[in-house]
Short mmCIF file of C-alpha atoms in Angstrom, two decimals:
data_model
loop_
_atom_site.label_atom_id
_atom_site.label_comp_id
_atom_site.label_asym_id
_atom_site.label_seq_id
_atom_site.Cartn_x
_atom_site.Cartn_y
_atom_site.Cartn_z
CA MET A 1 -6.24 -9.78 -29.81
CA SER A 2 -7.77 -6.42 -30.65
CA SER A 3 -6.20 -3.32 -29.20
CA ASP A 4 -9.75 -1.95 -28.85
CA ALA A 5 -10.43 -4.54 -26.13
CA SER A 6 -7.42 -3.35 -24.13
CA TRP A 7 -8.59 0.25 -24.38
CA ILE A 8 -12.03 -0.81 -23.16
CA ASP A 9 -10.41 -2.52 -20.15
CA PHE A 10 -8.26 0.56 -19.51
CA THR A 11 -11.17 3.03 -19.71
CA ALA A 12 -13.56 0.86 -17.68
CA GLY A 13 -10.87 0.36 -15.05
CA TRP A 14 -10.23 4.11 -14.91
CA ILE A 15 -13.92 4.84 -14.26
CA SER A 16 -14.31 2.13 -11.63
CA GLY A 17 -11.16 3.24 -9.80
CA GLY A 18 -12.32 6.84 -9.44
CA ILE A 19 -15.80 5.95 -8.19
CA SER A 20 -14.62 3.35 -5.67
CA THR A 21 -11.96 5.72 -4.27
CA LEU A 22 -14.48 8.47 -3.50
CA ALA A 23 -16.78 5.94 -1.84
CA ILE A 24 -14.29 4.46 0.65
CA GLN A 25 -11.75 7.23 1.36
CA PRO A 26 -12.99 7.99 4.93
CA VAL A 27 -12.44 4.38 5.99
CA ASP A 28 -8.98 4.46 4.39
CA THR A 29 -8.02 7.57 6.39
CA ILE A 30 -9.01 5.96 9.70
CA LEU A 31 -7.26 2.71 8.80
CA THR A 32 -4.03 4.45 7.79
CA ARG A 33 -3.86 6.32 11.09
CA MET A 34 -4.55 3.11 12.98
CA GLN A 35 -1.82 1.22 11.10
CA ALA A 36 0.72 4.00 11.71
CA ASN A 37 -0.12 4.22 15.44
CA ALA A 38 -1.15 7.86 14.99
CA SER A 39 -3.50 9.31 17.57
CA ILE A 40 -4.87 12.82 18.04
CA THR A 41 -4.23 14.82 21.14
CA THR A 42 -5.91 18.11 21.95
CA VAL A 43 -3.88 20.30 24.30
CA VAL A 44 -5.87 23.03 26.05
CA GLN A 45 -3.92 26.07 27.26
CA PRO A 46 -5.20 29.28 28.92
CA SER A 47 -5.53 31.22 25.67
CA THR A 48 -5.37 28.66 22.89
CA THR A 49 -6.30 25.15 22.00
CA ALA A 50 -3.67 23.30 20.01
CA THR A 51 -4.32 20.09 18.12
CA THR A 52 -1.39 17.85 17.44
CA VAL A 53 -0.85 14.52 15.79
CA THR A 54 1.19 12.12 17.87
CA THR A 55 2.27 8.53 17.71
CA THR A 56 1.56 6.06 20.44
CA SER A 57 2.34 2.47 21.25
CA THR A 58 -0.55 0.05 21.15
CA ALA A 59 0.62 -1.38 24.42
CA ASN A 60 0.38 2.01 26.15
CA ASN A 61 -2.76 3.50 24.64
CA VAL A 62 -5.01 0.98 22.91
CA ALA A 63 -8.13 3.12 23.29
CA ALA A 64 -6.58 6.02 21.35
CA LEU A 65 -6.08 3.76 18.34
CA ARG A 66 -9.58 2.35 18.17
CA PRO A 67 -11.38 3.24 14.92
CA THR A 68 -14.25 4.97 16.77
CA HIS A 69 -11.81 7.11 18.76
CA ILE A 70 -9.86 8.09 15.63
CA PHE A 71 -13.11 8.88 13.82
CA ARG A 72 -14.41 11.14 16.61
CA GLY A 73 -11.01 12.80 16.96
CA MET A 74 -10.79 13.59 13.26
CA ILE A 75 -14.31 15.05 13.18
CA SER A 76 -14.03 17.11 16.37
CA ASN A 77 -10.54 18.48 15.71
CA PHE A 78 -10.37 18.83 11.94
CA GLY A 79 -13.95 18.61 10.66
CA ILE A 80 -15.75 16.14 8.42
CA ARG A 81 -13.59 17.00 5.39
CA SER A 82 -10.51 15.63 7.17
CA LEU A 83 -11.82 12.10 6.49
CA TRP A 84 -11.02 12.71 2.83
CA ARG A 85 -7.40 13.69 3.49
CA GLY A 86 -5.17 12.27 0.81
CA SER A 87 -8.08 11.78 -1.56
CA SER A 88 -6.77 14.28 -4.13
CA ALA A 89 -3.62 12.23 -4.71
CA MET A 90 -5.55 8.96 -4.73
CA ILE A 91 -8.32 10.20 -7.04
CA GLY A 92 -5.63 11.24 -9.50
CA ALA A 93 -3.70 7.96 -9.26
CA VAL A 94 -6.16 5.16 -8.44
CA PRO A 95 -7.99 5.39 -11.78
CA VAL A 96 -4.62 4.91 -13.51
CA GLN A 97 -3.77 2.08 -11.10
CA ASN A 98 -7.11 0.37 -11.70
CA ALA A 99 -6.81 0.86 -15.44
CA VAL A 100 -3.41 -0.88 -15.46
CA LEU A 101 -4.75 -3.73 -13.31
CA MET A 102 -7.89 -4.25 -15.38
CA THR A 103 -5.87 -4.17 -18.59
CA GLY A 104 -3.62 -6.93 -17.23
CA TYR A 105 -6.68 -8.93 -16.11
CA GLY A 106 -8.45 -8.57 -19.44
CA TYR A 107 -5.33 -9.29 -21.49
CA GLY A 108 -4.47 -12.42 -19.50
CA LYS A 109 -8.04 -13.70 -19.77
CA ARG A 110 -8.34 -13.08 -23.52
CA TRP A 111 -4.88 -14.55 -24.22
CA THR A 112 -5.69 -17.87 -22.52
CA GLU A 113 -9.19 -18.00 -24.02
CA THR A 114 -7.73 -17.50 -27.51
CA ASN A 115 -5.12 -20.24 -26.98
CA ASN A 116 -7.72 -22.61 -25.55
CA ASN A 117 -9.99 -22.10 -28.57
CA ASP A 118 -7.08 -22.82 -30.92
CA SER A 119 -5.95 -25.96 -29.08
CA GLY A 120 -9.32 -27.28 -27.95
CA ASP A 121 -8.00 -27.78 -24.40
CA SER A 122 -10.55 -29.43 -22.10
CA ASN A 123 -9.07 -27.70 -19.03
CA SER A 124 -9.90 -24.27 -20.43
CA ASN A 125 -11.26 -22.82 -17.19
CA ASN A 126 -8.11 -23.72 -15.24
CA ASN A 127 -5.96 -22.19 -17.98
CA VAL A 128 -8.05 -19.02 -17.92
CA LEU A 129 -7.48 -18.74 -14.17
CA LEU A 130 -3.75 -19.16 -14.71
CA GLY A 131 -3.74 -16.42 -17.36
CA VAL A 132 -5.77 -14.15 -15.10
CA PHE A 133 -3.35 -14.78 -12.23
CA ILE A 134 -0.28 -13.98 -14.36
CA GLY A 135 -1.91 -10.89 -15.88
CA GLY A 136 -3.07 -9.64 -12.47
CA THR A 137 0.33 -10.23 -10.87
CA ILE A 138 2.20 -8.41 -13.65
CA GLY A 139 -0.30 -5.55 -13.51
CA GLY A 140 0.10 -5.39 -9.73
CA ILE A 141 3.88 -5.18 -9.97
CA LEU A 142 3.77 -2.47 -12.66
CA GLN A 143 1.27 -0.28 -10.81
CA SER A 144 3.37 -0.50 -7.62
CA PHE A 145 5.83 1.95 -9.17
CA ILE A 146 2.94 4.38 -9.67
CA MET A 147 1.25 3.88 -6.32
CA SER A 148 4.23 3.77 -3.96
CA PRO A 149 5.08 7.52 -4.28
CA ILE A 150 1.37 8.42 -4.42
CA GLU A 151 0.62 6.51 -1.23
CA LEU A 152 3.60 8.19 0.41
CA ILE A 153 1.89 11.52 -0.31
CA LYS A 154 -1.37 10.16 1.11
CA VAL A 155 0.26 8.82 4.28
CA SER A 156 2.09 12.13 4.80
CA GLN A 157 -1.27 13.91 4.73
CA GLN A 158 -3.24 11.40 6.78
CA VAL A 159 -0.66 10.62 9.47
CA ILE A 160 1.87 13.44 9.61
CA GLY A 161 -0.66 16.16 8.76
CA LYS A 162 1.15 17.74 5.81
CA SER A 163 -0.81 19.78 3.29
CA VAL A 164 -1.28 18.51 -0.26
CA SER A 165 1.35 20.88 -1.62
CA GLU A 166 3.90 20.08 1.12
CA ALA A 167 3.51 16.32 0.77
CA THR A 168 3.56 16.43 -3.03
CA THR A 169 6.60 18.72 -3.18
CA SER A 170 8.51 16.49 -0.78
CA VAL A 171 7.83 13.33 -2.77
CA VAL A 172 8.33 14.87 -6.23
CA SER A 173 11.66 16.37 -5.19
CA GLY A 174 12.68 12.94 -3.94
CA LEU A 175 11.85 11.40 -7.33
CA LEU A 176 14.45 13.58 -9.02
CA PRO A 177 18.02 12.40 -8.43
CA SER A 178 20.05 14.91 -6.51
CA THR A 179 23.23 14.69 -4.52
CA ALA A 180 24.68 16.36 -1.47
CA VAL A 181 28.25 16.39 -0.23
CA SER A 182 28.85 15.91 3.47
CA GLY A 183 31.48 14.75 5.89
CA LYS A 184 35.23 15.07 6.00
CA ASN A 185 35.70 12.69 3.10
CA ASN A 186 33.19 14.51 0.88
CA HIS A 187 30.81 11.56 1.01
CA VAL A 188 28.11 11.88 -1.66
CA LYS A 189 24.54 11.08 -0.61
CA SER A 190 21.53 10.76 -2.90
CA SER A 191 18.06 11.99 -1.93
CA SER A 192 16.20 10.15 -4.69
CA SER A 193 15.43 7.15 -2.47
CA SER A 194 13.15 9.15 -0.15
CA ALA A 195 10.26 9.12 -2.63
CA TRP A 196 10.46 5.33 -2.92
CA ARG A 197 10.23 4.65 0.80
CA GLY A 198 8.11 1.53 1.25
CA LEU A 199 8.43 0.37 -2.38
CA GLY A 200 9.65 -3.11 -1.40
CA ALA A 201 6.63 -3.69 0.85
CA THR A 202 4.36 -2.23 -1.83
CA LEU A 203 5.66 -4.75 -4.39
CA LEU A 204 5.02 -7.61 -1.95
CA ARG A 205 1.54 -6.28 -1.22
CA ASP A 206 0.54 -5.64 -4.84
CA GLY A 207 2.22 -8.44 -6.82
CA ILE A 208 0.92 -11.91 -5.98
CA PRO A 209 -2.07 -10.58 -3.97
CA HIS A 210 -3.44 -8.89 -7.09
CA GLY A 211 -3.09 -12.18 -8.95
CA VAL A 212 -5.08 -13.78 -6.13
CA TRP A 213 -7.63 -10.93 -6.38
CA PHE A 214 -8.37 -11.51 -10.05
CA VAL A 215 -8.30 -15.32 -9.83
CA SER A 216 -10.75 -15.21 -6.92
CA TYR A 217 -13.02 -12.83 -8.82
CA GLU A 218 -13.00 -14.90 -12.01
CA PHE A 219 -13.54 -18.16 -10.10
CA ALA A 220 -16.44 -16.74 -8.07
CA LYS A 221 -18.02 -15.15 -11.16
CA VAL A 222 -17.95 -18.43 -13.10
CA GLU A 223 -19.31 -20.45 -10.18
CA LEU A 224 -22.08 -17.96 -9.40
CA THR A 225 -23.06 -17.84 -13.06
CA LYS A 226 -23.32 -21.64 -13.08
CA MET A 227 -25.45 -21.59 -9.95
CA ARG A 228 -27.67 -18.88 -11.38
CA SER A 229 -28.06 -20.65 -14.72
CA GLY A 230 -28.65 -24.12 -13.32
CA VAL A 231 -27.09 -27.42 -14.28
CA GLY A 232 -28.06 -27.12 -17.93
CA GLY A 233 -26.41 -23.73 -18.30
CA THR A 234 -29.65 -21.93 -19.24
CA THR A 235 -31.38 -19.48 -16.94
CA VAL A 236 -34.93 -20.58 -16.19
CA VAL A 237 -37.28 -17.63 -15.76
CA MET A 238 -41.04 -17.98 -15.46
CA GLY A 239 -42.93 -15.22 -17.26
CA GLY A 240 -42.40 -13.08 -20.30
CA GLU A 241 -39.56 -11.01 -21.69
CA GLU A 242 -39.87 -8.37 -18.97
CA GLU A 243 -39.26 -10.94 -16.23
CA ALA A 244 -36.29 -12.38 -18.13
CA SER A 245 -34.84 -8.90 -18.65
CA ALA A 246 -35.25 -8.07 -14.94
CA ALA A 247 -33.54 -11.33 -13.95
CA THR A 248 -30.63 -10.60 -16.28
CA ALA A 249 -30.27 -7.08 -14.86
CA GLU A 250 -30.20 -8.44 -11.30
CA GLU A 251 -27.58 -10.99 -12.35
CA ASP A 252 -25.45 -8.29 -13.98
CA ILE A 253 -25.40 -6.41 -10.67
CA ALA A 254 -25.29 -9.21 -8.09
CA ILE A 255 -22.65 -11.48 -9.60
CA PRO A 256 -19.87 -8.85 -10.06
CA MET A 257 -20.54 -7.39 -6.61
CA LEU A 258 -20.56 -10.75 -4.78
CA SER A 259 -17.52 -11.94 -6.73
CA GLY A 260 -15.70 -8.68 -6.02
CA ALA A 261 -16.44 -8.98 -2.30
CA PHE A 262 -15.09 -12.54 -2.22
CA ALA A 263 -12.00 -11.52 -4.20
CA ALA A 264 -11.19 -8.66 -1.81
CA THR A 265 -11.35 -10.97 1.20
CA ALA A 266 -9.06 -13.55 -0.41
CA ALA A 267 -6.53 -11.02 -1.72
CA TRP A 268 -6.16 -9.05 1.50
CA GLY A 269 -5.90 -12.27 3.45
CA VAL A 270 -2.65 -12.77 1.54
CA GLY A 271 -1.39 -9.20 1.25
CA TYR A 272 -2.53 -7.36 4.38
CA PRO A 273 0.64 -7.83 6.52
CA PHE A 274 2.69 -6.11 3.80
CA ASP A 275 0.18 -3.24 3.67
CA LEU A 276 0.64 -2.70 7.42
CA ILE A 277 4.42 -2.85 7.06
CA LYS A 278 4.32 -0.40 4.12
CA THR A 279 2.31 2.14 6.09
CA ARG A 280 4.71 1.96 9.05
CA ILE A 281 7.72 2.48 6.78
CA GLN A 282 6.13 5.36 4.86
CA ALA A 283 5.03 7.04 8.08
CA GLY A 284 8.66 7.03 9.15
CA LYS A 285 8.07 4.73 12.12
CA SER A 286 10.54 2.06 11.00
CA THR A 287 12.89 1.00 8.22
CA GLY A 288 13.26 -2.33 6.47
CA ILE A 289 10.57 -4.95 5.93
CA ILE A 290 11.89 -7.58 8.34
CA ARG A 291 12.74 -5.08 11.07
CA THR A 292 9.30 -3.46 10.78
CA ALA A 293 7.58 -6.85 10.95
CA ARG A 294 9.51 -7.67 14.13
CA ASP A 295 8.53 -4.33 15.66
CA ILE A 296 4.86 -4.95 14.87
CA VAL A 297 4.94 -8.44 16.37
CA ARG A 298 6.76 -7.14 19.45
CA GLU A 299 4.00 -4.55 19.98
CA SER A 300 1.22 -7.09 19.59
CA LYS A 301 -0.61 -8.85 22.38
CA ASP A 302 1.63 -11.55 23.87
CA GLY A 303 3.96 -11.15 20.89
CA ARG A 304 1.68 -13.17 18.60
CA ALA A 305 2.66 -12.70 14.95
CA CYS A 306 -0.81 -13.25 13.52
CA TYR A 307 -2.43 -10.81 15.95
CA GLY A 308 0.14 -8.12 15.26
CA LEU A 309 0.48 -8.42 11.48
CA TYR A 310 -3.31 -8.54 11.01
CA ARG A 311 -4.18 -5.69 13.36
CA GLY A 312 -6.77 -3.56 11.60
CA PHE A 313 -7.64 -6.36 9.15
CA GLY A 314 -11.37 -6.05 9.88
CA LEU A 315 -11.26 -2.34 9.08
CA LYS A 316 -9.34 -3.08 5.89
CA LEU A 317 -12.10 -5.48 4.82
CA LEU A 318 -14.69 -2.83 5.68
CA ARG A 319 -12.88 -0.60 3.22
CA SER A 320 -11.85 -3.09 0.54
CA ILE A 321 -14.98 -5.24 0.20
CA PRO A 322 -17.29 -2.39 -0.92
CA ALA A 323 -14.45 -0.89 -2.99
CA SER A 324 -13.88 -4.18 -4.80
CA ALA A 325 -17.60 -4.87 -5.24
CA ILE A 326 -18.27 -1.37 -6.60
CA GLY A 327 -15.10 -1.43 -8.69
CA PHE A 328 -15.88 -4.69 -10.48
CA LEU A 329 -19.55 -3.73 -10.97
CA VAL A 330 -18.57 -0.41 -12.57
CA TYR A 331 -15.84 -2.13 -14.61
CA GLU A 332 -18.21 -4.79 -16.01
CA THR A 333 -20.94 -2.22 -16.69
CA ALA A 334 -18.59 0.24 -18.37
CA ALA A 335 -16.90 -2.51 -20.39
CA LYS A 336 -20.27 -3.70 -21.73
CA ALA A 337 -21.35 -0.15 -22.57
CA LEU A 338 -18.07 0.61 -24.36
CA SER A 339 -18.22 -2.67 -26.31
CA ARG A 340 -21.52 -1.81 -27.96
#
């Protein structure tokens, strides 16, 4: 396999990650606050008006955690730019994340296609899906070590209200091993773990779900291409070359976007509970994956696990479906342009 192909995947993934992040950051900010149970309270005093960020239980104040309430609170108290809080860290990291993921996807797909061509396997499509799943899962696990500290910076800005410099300094200092002596017995404590808060939940969210993401995309793309081409595998277009070119252009746009939307729905259906748990842990509301899951279920309506662990799922889809559709469209377009 050519190393040029991997660089094309990496570059195309980088471009698609940056564009999709800018497009959906406001929805991400609202969702993060909702997941962390963070509401906005404006306290009016005789001489001043103070705006504070507080946490609230869903059982006590459901209205304060509705997306529309969070949206209005962010705009009225902090201005329209507050919806892009945390975007600087994400814009710097998501292109790298997407590049790693797309490289794993492309490598897994090319590896299985090459082996299928050599062996003449009749189940080539199933093998391609397996390769895509493995490549996507490995890519998801690797990028978790990049994204976990970055998302901790983002959550600190979006939920706690830290500035970019404060949040970044806190996380970066936690990445560097340091020790402190305390207690009568001179017990040594390490501070390096603070920057990796939520890493376990991030690995669970980004490992297998990213394999599901790429398999769903590849499956939908193949099936939609078959439907578009017809049973014989050849696109039938009435008219001349201009009509055929227009149909191909529409296909190049529609198929990646529809496939990306389907893939996002499938992947987050698997990984969303771990995303909610990760946000709670990084916001400092709880510790431990199992303990956090129990807390979330306990807060939910009638203690129903599904209701609690999927709270905010609709908003997540509102964010992830356009991000995935735009991301795969830009990736496919950039990959074709770079291959010429």
